[in-house]
CSV table of C-alpha atoms in Angstrom, one decimal:
chain,number,residue,atom,x,y,z
B,1302,MET,CA,-27.4,-8.7,23.0
B,1303,TYR,CA,-26.8,-8.8,19.7
B,1304,VAL,CA,-24.3,-11.2,17.8
B,1305,TYR,CA,-22.6,-9.8,14.9
B,1306,ILE,CA,-20.7,-11.7,12.3
B,1307,LEU,CA,-18.5,-10.4,10.0
B,1308,GLY,CA,-18.2,-13.1,6.9
B,1309,GLY,CA,-15.2,-11.8,4.0
B,1310,PHE,CA,-12.2,-12.7,2.6
B,1311,LEU,CA,-8.7,-12.1,3.4
B,1312,GLY,CA,-8.1,-8.4,2.7
B,1313,SER,CA,-11.7,-7.6,2.0
B,1314,GLY,CA,-11.5,-4.9,5.5
B,1315,LYS,CA,-13.1,-7.1,8.5
B,1316,THR,CA,-10.9,-5.4,10.9
B,1317,SER,CA,-11.2,-1.6,9.6
B,1318,LEU,CA,-14.7,-2.0,9.8
B,1319,LEU,CA,-14.8,-3.7,12.7
B,1320,MET,CA,-13.0,-0.6,14.6
B,1321,ARG,CA,-15.2,1.7,12.5
B,1322,LEU,CA,-18.9,-0.3,13.8
B,1323,ALA,CA,-17.0,-0.6,18.0
B,1324,SER,CA,-16.6,2.9,17.9
B,1325,MET,CA,-20.1,4.6,16.9
B,1326,TYR,CA,-21.8,1.3,19.3
B,1327,ILE,CA,-19.4,3.0,21.7
B,1328,GLU,CA,-20.2,6.8,21.2
B,1329,ARG,CA,-23.5,5.8,21.6
B,1330,LYS,CA,-22.5,4.3,25.2
B,1331,LEU,CA,-22.8,0.7,24.1
B,1332,ARG,CA,-20.8,-2.4,25.7
B,1333,VAL,CA,-19.5,-3.9,22.6
B,1334,ALA,CA,-17.4,-6.8,22.9
B,1335,LEU,CA,-14.9,-7.8,19.8
B,1336,LEU,CA,-13.5,-11.3,19.0
B,1337,VAL,CA,-11.2,-11.6,16.3
B,1338,ASN,CA,-9.8,-15.2,15.3
B,1339,GLU,CA,-6.8,-15.7,12.9
B,1340,SER,CA,-5.8,-18.6,11.2
B,1341,GLY,CA,-2.1,-18.1,11.9
B,1342,GLU,CA,0.1,-19.1,14.8
B,1343,VAL,CA,0.9,-15.8,15.6
B,1344,GLY,CA,-2.1,-12.9,16.0
B,1345,VAL,CA,-1.7,-9.3,14.1
B,1346,ASP,CA,-5.3,-8.0,14.0
B,1347,GLY,CA,-5.3,-8.3,17.9
B,1348,ALA,CA,-2.3,-5.7,18.1
B,1349,THR,CA,-3.3,-3.7,15.5
B,1350,LEU,CA,-7.2,-2.9,17.3
B,1351,LYS,CA,-4.3,-2.6,20.8
B,1352,ALA,CA,-2.3,-0.3,19.3
B,1353,GLU,CA,-5.8,2.1,17.8
B,1354,GLY,CA,-7.1,1.7,21.4
B,1355,TYR,CA,-9.8,-0.7,20.9
B,1356,ASP,CA,-9.7,-4.1,23.6
B,1357,ALA,CA,-10.1,-7.3,21.6
B,1358,ILE,CA,-10.8,-11.1,22.4
B,1359,GLU,CA,-8.3,-13.4,19.7
B,1360,LEU,CA,-8.5,-16.4,18.9
B,1361,PRO,CA,-4.9,-17.4,17.2
B,1362,ASN,CA,-3.7,-20.2,15.5
B,1363,GLY,CA,-6.9,-21.6,13.7
B,1364,CYS,CA,-10.5,-20.7,12.1
B,1365,ILE,CA,-13.6,-20.5,14.7
B,1366,CYS,CA,-15.7,-22.0,12.2
B,1367,CYS,CA,-14.1,-25.8,12.4
B,1368,SER,CA,-10.6,-26.3,14.4
B,1369,LEU,CA,-11.4,-23.2,17.0
B,1370,SER,CA,-15.4,-24.3,17.3
B,1371,GLY,CA,-15.3,-25.3,20.8
B,1372,THR,CA,-12.8,-22.3,21.7
B,1373,LEU,CA,-14.8,-20.2,20.2
B,1374,GLN,CA,-18.4,-21.2,22.2
B,1375,ASN,CA,-16.2,-20.8,25.8
B,1376,ALA,CA,-14.8,-17.2,24.6
B,1377,LEU,CA,-19.1,-16.9,23.9
B,1378,ARG,CA,-20.0,-17.8,27.8
B,1379,ASN,CA,-17.1,-15.8,29.4
B,1380,ILE,CA,-17.9,-13.2,27.3
B,1381,LYS,CA,-21.5,-13.4,28.3
B,1382,SER,CA,-21.3,-14.7,32.3
B,1383,ASP,CA,-17.7,-11.8,32.2
B,1384,ILE,CA,-18.6,-9.1,29.7
B,1385,ASP,CA,-22.5,-9.5,29.0
B,1386,PRO,CA,-22.3,-7.6,26.5
B,1387,ASP,CA,-25.3,-5.3,23.9
B,1388,ILE,CA,-23.0,-6.5,21.6
B,1389,ILE,CA,-20.4,-9.7,20.3
B,1390,ILE,CA,-18.8,-8.2,17.3
B,1391,ILE,CA,-17.0,-11.0,15.5
B,1392,GLU,CA,-14.4,-11.0,13.2
B,1393,PRO,CA,-13.5,-14.9,11.4
B,1394,THR,CA,-10.3,-15.1,10.0
B,1395,GLY,CA,-10.7,-14.5,6.1
B,1396,LEU,CA,-10.5,-17.8,5.0
B,1397,ALA,CA,-13.6,-19.2,7.6
B,1398,LEU,CA,-17.5,-19.6,6.6
B,1399,PRO,CA,-19.7,-17.5,8.7
B,1400,HIS,CA,-22.5,-19.2,8.5
B,1401,LYS,CA,-20.5,-22.1,10.6
B,1402,VAL,CA,-19.9,-18.9,13.4
B,1403,LYS,CA,-22.5,-18.2,13.5
B,1404,GLU,CA,-24.9,-22.0,14.0
B,1405,LEU,CA,-21.5,-21.8,16.7
B,1406,VAL,CA,-22.7,-19.3,18.2
B,1407,ARG,CA,-26.3,-20.6,18.2
B,1408,ILE,CA,-25.7,-23.5,20.1
B,1409,SER,CA,-23.8,-22.4,22.4
B,1410,MET,CA,-26.2,-21.6,24.4
B,1411,ILE,CA,-25.7,-17.6,25.4
B,1412,ASP,CA,-29.2,-17.2,23.8
B,1413,PRO,CA,-28.7,-13.6,22.2
B,1414,ASP,CA,-31.8,-11.2,21.1
B,1415,GLY,CA,-30.1,-12.4,17.1
B,1416,CYS,CA,-27.3,-13.2,15.7
B,1417,PHE,CA,-26.4,-12.0,11.6
B,1418,ILE,CA,-23.7,-12.0,9.2
B,1419,ILE,CA,-22.4,-9.1,7.4
B,1420,GLY,CA,-21.0,-10.3,4.2
B,1421,ILE,CA,-17.9,-8.2,3.0
B,1422,VAL,CA,-17.1,-8.2,-0.7
B,1423,ASP,CA,-13.4,-6.3,-2.0
B,1424,VAL,CA,-14.1,-4.6,-5.1
B,1425,GLN,CA,-11.2,-4.0,-5.6
B,1426,ARG,CA,-9.7,-8.2,-6.2
B,1427,PHE,CA,-13.4,-9.2,-6.7
B,1428,ASP,CA,-12.8,-10.5,-10.8
B,1429,ASP,CA,-9.8,-12.5,-9.4
B,1430,LEU,CA,-11.0,-14.3,-6.3
B,1431,ILE,CA,-14.5,-14.7,-8.6
B,1432,LYS,CA,-11.9,-16.4,-11.3
B,1433,LYS,CA,-9.6,-18.2,-8.5
B,1434,LYS,CA,-12.0,-19.2,-5.6
B,1435,GLY,CA,-15.5,-18.5,-7.3
B,1436,GLU,CA,-16.8,-21.2,-5.1
B,1437,PHE,CA,-15.2,-20.8,-1.6
B,1438,PHE,CA,-16.7,-17.2,-2.4
B,1439,LYS,CA,-20.3,-18.1,-2.7
B,1440,ARG,CA,-20.4,-20.1,0.2
B,1441,GLN,CA,-18.5,-17.3,2.3
B,1442,MET,CA,-21.3,-15.2,0.9
B,1443,HIS,CA,-23.8,-17.4,1.5
B,1444,GLY,CA,-25.2,-17.0,4.5
B,1445,SER,CA,-25.3,-13.4,5.0
B,1446,ASP,CA,-27.6,-10.9,5.9
B,1447,PHE,CA,-26.9,-8.2,4.5
B,1448,ILE,CA,-23.9,-7.9,1.9
B,1449,LEU,CA,-21.3,-4.6,1.7
B,1450,VAL,CA,-19.4,-4.1,-1.2
B,1451,ASN,CA,-16.3,-2.1,0.3
B,1452,LYS,CA,-13.7,0.1,-1.0
B,1453,SER,CA,-16.3,2.0,-3.4
B,1454,ASP,CA,-13.7,4.5,-3.5
B,1455,LEU,CA,-11.4,2.5,-5.4
B,1456,ALA,CA,-13.4,2.1,-8.5
B,1457,ASN,CA,-15.7,3.9,-10.3
B,1458,PRO,CA,-19.8,3.5,-11.1
B,1459,GLN,CA,-19.8,1.7,-13.6
B,1460,ARG,CA,-17.4,-1.2,-12.0
B,1461,LEU,CA,-19.5,-1.0,-8.9
B,1462,ASP,CA,-23.1,-0.8,-10.6
B,1463,GLU,CA,-21.3,-5.0,-12.9
B,1464,ILE,CA,-19.8,-5.8,-8.5
B,1465,LYS,CA,-23.5,-5.0,-7.5
B,1466,SER,CA,-25.5,-6.8,-10.2
B,1467,TRP,CA,-23.7,-10.1,-9.9
B,1468,MET,CA,-24.1,-9.9,-6.5
B,1469,SER,CA,-27.7,-9.5,-6.7
B,1470,SER,CA,-27.8,-12.0,-9.3
B,1471,GLU,CA,-26.2,-14.8,-7.3
B,1472,PHE,CA,-28.1,-13.5,-4.0
B,1473,PRO,CA,-31.6,-11.9,-4.8
B,1474,GLU,CA,-33.0,-12.4,-1.8
B,1475,LYS,CA,-30.1,-10.3,0.1
B,1476,PRO,CA,-30.1,-6.5,0.7
B,1477,LEU,CA,-26.7,-4.9,-0.8
B,1478,LEU,CA,-24.6,-2.1,0.1
B,1479,SER,CA,-21.4,-0.6,-1.5
B,1480,ILE,CA,-19.5,1.4,0.8
B,1481,SER,CA,-15.8,2.5,1.7
B,1482,VAL,CA,-14.7,1.8,5.7
B,1483,LYS,CA,-11.8,4.1,4.7
B,1484,THR,CA,-14.2,7.2,3.2
B,1485,GLY,CA,-16.9,6.9,5.0
B,1486,GLU,CA,-19.4,6.4,2.9
B,1487,ASN,CA,-22.6,4.7,3.4
B,1488,LEU,CA,-21.3,3.8,7.6
B,1489,ASP,CA,-24.1,5.3,8.9
B,1490,LYS,CA,-26.6,3.1,7.0
B,1491,VAL,CA,-24.8,-0.1,7.9
B,1492,TYR,CA,-25.6,1.1,11.4
B,1493,GLU,CA,-29.1,1.6,10.6
B,1494,MET,CA,-29.5,-2.1,8.9
B,1495,MET,CA,-27.5,-3.6,12.2
B,1496,LYS,CA,-30.5,-1.8,14.8
S,52,MET,CA,0.6,-23.6,-9.8
S,53,LYS,CA,1.4,-25.5,-6.4
S,54,GLN,CA,-1.8,-26.9,-4.4
S,55,HIS,CA,-2.3,-26.2,-0.3
S,56,GLU,CA,-1.4,-29.5,1.0
S,57,HIS,CA,-3.3,-31.4,4.1
S,58,ALA,CA,-6.0,-30.9,1.1
S,59,GLU,CA,-4.9,-34.3,-1.2
S,60,HIS,CA,-5.8,-36.4,1.7
S,61,LYS,CA,-8.7,-35.8,2.6
S,62,GLY,CA,-12.1,-35.2,1.0
S,63,PRO,CA,-13.9,-32.0,1.1
S,64,GLU,CA,-16.1,-33.0,4.0
S,65,HIS,CA,-14.0,-32.9,6.2
S,66,GLU,CA,-11.6,-30.4,5.0
S,67,ASN,CA,-11.7,-27.1,7.7
S,68,SER,CA,-12.3,-23.9,5.7
S,69,ILE,CA,-8.6,-23.5,5.4
S,70,GLU,CA,-7.9,-26.2,3.5
S,71,GLU,CA,-11.1,-25.7,1.1
S,72,ALA,CA,-10.2,-22.8,0.3
S,73,GLY,CA,-6.3,-23.8,-0.6
S,74,GLY,CA,-5.2,-21.3,2.0
S,75,ALA,CA,-1.6,-20.8,4.1
S,76,ALA,CA,-1.0,-19.3,7.6
S,77,VAL,CA,2.0,-18.3,8.6
S,78,GLY,CA,3.2,-16.2,11.0
S,79,PHE,CA,6.6,-15.2,13.0
S,80,THR,CA,6.8,-13.5,16.7
S,81,GLY,CA,9.7,-11.4,17.5
S,82,SER,CA,11.5,-8.0,18.6
S,83,ILE,CA,13.7,-5.1,16.4
S,84,THR,CA,16.1,-3.4,18.1
S,85,GLY,CA,17.7,-0.1,17.1
S,86,PHE,CA,13.4,0.5,15.0
S,87,ASN,CA,13.4,3.6,13.1
S,88,ALA,CA,11.8,5.4,10.3
S,89,ASP,CA,14.3,3.1,8.0
S,90,ALA,CA,13.4,0.1,9.9
S,91,GLN,CA,9.7,0.6,9.4
S,92,ALA,CA,10.4,0.9,5.5
S,93,ARG,CA,12.4,-2.1,5.3
S,94,MET,CA,10.3,-4.2,7.0
S,95,ALA,CA,7.0,-3.2,4.6
S,96,ASP,CA,10.2,-4.1,2.0
S,97,ALA,CA,10.0,-6.9,3.3
S,98,LEU,CA,6.1,-7.2,3.3
S,99,TYR,CA,6.2,-6.6,-0.4
S,100,LYS,CA,8.6,-8.9,-1.1
S,101,ILE,CA,6.8,-12.1,0.2
S,102,GLY,CA,3.8,-10.7,-2.4
S,103,LYS,CA,6.3,-10.9,-4.1
S,104,TRP,CA,6.3,-14.6,-4.2
S,105,VAL,CA,4.0,-15.2,-3.1
S,106,GLY,CA,2.1,-13.6,-6.3
S,107,GLY,CA,5.3,-15.8,-7.9
S,108,GLU,CA,3.9,-18.6,-6.9
S,109,SER,CA,0.5,-18.1,-7.0
S,110,GLY,CA,-0.7,-15.9,-10.2
S,111,VAL,CA,-1.9,-13.4,-8.1
S,112,LEU,CA,-1.8,-12.5,-4.6
S,113,LEU,CA,-5.2,-13.4,-2.7
S,114,GLY,CA,-4.7,-12.8,1.0
S,115,HIS,CA,-2.6,-11.0,3.2
S,116,ILE,CA,0.3,-10.2,4.9
S,117,LYS,CA,0.5,-7.9,8.3
S,118,CYS,CA,2.4,-6.9,10.2
S,119,ALA,CA,2.4,-4.9,14.4
S,120,ILE,CA,5.3,-3.2,15.3
S,121,TYR,CA,4.3,-1.9,19.3
S,122,ARG,CA,5.5,-1.5,22.3
S,123,GLU,CA,5.2,-2.4,25.7
S,124,ASP,CA,2.6,0.0,25.6
S,125,GLY,CA,0.5,-1.4,23.0
S,126,SER,CA,1.3,1.9,20.7
S,127,GLY,CA,2.4,1.0,17.4
S,128,VAL,CA,1.9,0.9,13.7
S,129,THR,CA,0.1,-1.8,10.9
S,130,LEU,CA,1.5,-1.9,7.4
S,131,ASN,CA,-0.8,-4.7,6.1
S,132,LEU,CA,-0.2,-5.3,2.0
S,133,ILE,CA,-3.6,-6.6,0.3
S,134,ASP,CA,-2.8,-5.9,-3.1
S,135,MET,CA,0.9,-5.0,-5.1
S,136,ASP,CA,-0.6,-2.4,-7.0
S,137,ASN,CA,-1.4,-0.1,-3.8
S,138,GLY,CA,1.0,-1.1,-1.9
S,139,VAL,CA,2.0,-1.4,1.9
S,140,GLU,CA,0.1,-0.1,3.6
S,141,ILE,CA,1.0,2.2,6.9
S,142,HIS,CA,-1.2,2.7,9.4
S,143,GLY,CA,-0.3,4.7,12.2
S,144,THR,CA,2.9,5.5,13.8
S,145,LEU,CA,5.8,4.9,15.6
S,146,GLU,CA,9.1,6.7,17.4
S,147,PRO,CA,12.2,5.6,17.3
S,148,SER,CA,12.6,3.2,20.2
S,149,ASP,CA,15.1,1.0,21.4
S,150,LYS,CA,13.6,-2.0,20.7
S,151,VAL,CA,9.7,-3.3,19.5
S,152,ALA,CA,8.0,-5.4,19.1
S,153,PHE,CA,6.4,-7.4,16.1
S,154,THR,CA,4.0,-9.9,14.9
S,155,LEU,CA,4.6,-10.6,11.6
S,156,MET,CA,1.7,-13.1,9.5
S,157,CYS,CA,0.8,-13.9,6.1
S,158,ALA,CA,-2.1,-15.5,5.0
S,159,VAL,CA,-2.6,-15.9,0.9
S,160,LEU,CA,-3.8,-19.1,-1.2
S,161,ASP,CA,-2.4,-21.3,-3.5
S,162,VAL,CA,1.6,-21.4,-2.0
S,163,ASP,CA,3.3,-24.4,0.2
S,164,PRO,CA,3.3,-23.4,2.8
S,165,ALA,CA,6.5,-25.4,4.1
S,166,GLU,CA,7.6,-23.1,1.5
S,167,LEU,CA,6.2,-19.9,2.5
S,168,ASP,CA,7.8,-19.7,6.0
S,169,HIS,CA,11.1,-20.5,4.6
S,170,THR,CA,10.7,-16.9,1.9
S,171,MET,CA,9.8,-15.3,4.9
S,172,HIS,CA,12.6,-16.2,6.9
S,173,HIS,CA,14.8,-15.3,4.4
S,174,VAL,CA,12.8,-12.3,3.6
S,175,LEU,CA,13.2,-11.5,6.6
S,176,GLU,CA,17.0,-11.6,7.2
S,177,ASP,CA,17.1,-10.0,4.0
S,178,THR,CA,16.2,-6.8,5.9
S,179,ASN,CA,19.6,-6.5,7.2
S,180,LEU,CA,18.0,-5.6,10.7
S,181,ASP,CA,18.4,-6.6,14.3
S,182,ILE,CA,15.5,-9.0,14.6
S,183,GLU,CA,15.4,-11.4,16.8
S,184,LEU,CA,12.5,-14.1,16.9
S,185,GLU,CA,10.7,-16.0,19.1
S,186,HIS,CA,10.5,-19.8,19.0
S,187,HIS,CA,9.5,-20.8,16.1
S,188,ASP,CA,7.8,-24.2,14.6
S,189,CYS,CA,9.9,-23.8,11.9
S,190,HIS,CA,7.5,-25.8,8.3
S,191,CYS,CA,10.3,-25.5,6.1
S,192,HIS,CA,12.0,-28.2,8.7
S,193,GLY,CA,9.6,-30.0,9.8
S,194,HIS,CA,10.7,-29.6,13.3
S,195,GLU,CA,10.9,-27.5,16.1
S,196,HIS,CA,14.7,-25.2,17.2
S,197,GLU,CA,14.9,-22.0,18.1
S,198,HIS,CA,16.6,-19.3,16.7
S,199,GLU,CA,19.4,-18.7,18.5
S,200,ASP,CA,22.4,-18.9,16.3
S,201,LEU,CA,24.1,-15.8,15.2
S,202,HIS,CA,24.7,-14.7,11.6
S,203,GLU,CA,27.4,-12.1,10.5
S,204,HIS,CA,25.8,-10.1,6.8
S,205,GLY,CA,28.2,-8.8,4.8
S,206,ASN,CA,27.3,-5.1,6.4
S,207,GLY,CA,29.0,-6.1,9.4
S,208,HIS,CA,25.4,-6.6,10.5
S,209,GLU,CA,24.1,-9.0,12.9
S,210,HIS,CA,21.1,-10.9,14.0
S,211,HIS,CA,19.5,-13.8,15.8
S,212,HIS,CA,18.1,-16.6,13.1
S,213,GLY,CA,19.0,-20.0,13.7
S,214,HIS,CA,20.1,-22.9,12.4
S,215,GLY,CA,23.2,-24.5,14.3
S,216,HIS,CA,21.2,-28.4,14.4
S,217,GLU,CA,21.0,-31.2,12.7
S,218,GLY,CA,18.2,-32.3,10.0
S,219,HIS,CA,19.0,-29.5,7.7
S,220,HIS,CA,19.1,-30.0,4.4
S,221,HIS,CA,23.1,-29.6,3.2
S,222,HIS,CA,24.1,-29.1,-0.5
S,223,ASP,CA,27.7,-29.0,0.5
S,224,ASP,CA,28.1,-29.8,-3.4
S,225,ASP,CA,26.2,-26.7,-4.8
S,226,ASP,CA,27.6,-23.7,-5.6
S,227,ASP,CA,24.0,-21.2,-6.0
S,228,GLU,CA,23.6,-18.5,-4.3
S,229,SER,CA,23.9,-19.1,-0.7
S,230,CYS,CA,22.4,-16.8,2.1
S,231,GLY,CA,25.9,-17.3,3.8
S,232,HIS,CA,23.6,-19.5,7.1
S,233,ARG,CA,26.7,-21.0,8.6
S,234,GLY,CA,25.1,-24.7,8.7
S,235,GLY,CA,24.7,-24.3,5.3
S,236,CYS,CA,20.6,-24.9,5.1
S,237,CYS,CA,19.2,-23.0,3.1
S,238,ASN,CA,20.2,-23.3,-0.6
S,239,HIS,CA,18.9,-20.7,-2.7
S,240,ARG,CA,18.8,-21.3,-6.4
S,241,ASN,CA,15.6,-19.1,-7.2
S,242,HIS,CA,16.4,-16.2,-4.2
S,243,SER,CA,18.4,-13.5,-4.9
S,244,HIS,CA,19.5,-10.8,-2.6
């Protein structure tokens, strides 16, 4: 069993990527469990996923990297015992710190074969985010095993290069790939990276 | 710019990640009677108005405002606002229905959560849709209450949204723009209808 954590700021495209990845795994006859966390009292993503034909376990009203850390560990143990999936994909809130989630997976005693963080960057609001919350953004990205620069369809090649260059200078050791969940660009490569 | 209130009392080592980011998250659950394309457009417009308010408060909308509207069988439509220039994105379709459920969630940075809650309430009210909110912890007034009072708007349309109890802010002396709540709880100095 492998665990993937989708880390990225609010609106970066985590839920959309989650659905695309889940579809890819299901097409390959793998059992996938989706765990979705939202900070508000009510969850919207669960309803969205259901409307799109996916079943997801929702953990609303807090953050699984901190205030809901125990809830996350219980949910993981239940998923392991009840479903025993091939893949668990966790979508924390856009305000979570993914490396903390990874640590909680490690100590939850579900013993995955691997646990990886996929960092997701929003091309469109990159400048605003760096300007206003640069340090927090770096903390979100620093535990990533690889980083996806999403919404490439909304940026010209030069702009994409600028962002990738910035990311490479900050995180030189991390593989970087530009994608568009909307158009499907490079999602096959993401799947290969995950395997 | 307003700082997140919770972060003021703790050192960074004791903050949770939402506080560390200066985030605020507010959500409502409820139902809409008489859902159709016009109702969907009004809800989309409500999201946009919330986004505009957030942008005005914090300088830029960083975060997302989303709403899932769905039937009992789970089919539904999602409205999503991430970028004001892009506007509200709509995913899926939902046929006209007598009654649908909805969840509205706003997770953004650098706004006061109580003010966000308050703004979301009134933006929903201003849709003039037949909306019923489920039990809701109303941050703007600091206590829980049921939204069950009946209001009548200028167009003769009625919907539920309650403030019929003590403990609210009353501004009987003010002649500022009033939303017309019977309890007179809300004073909208900067809120246009």
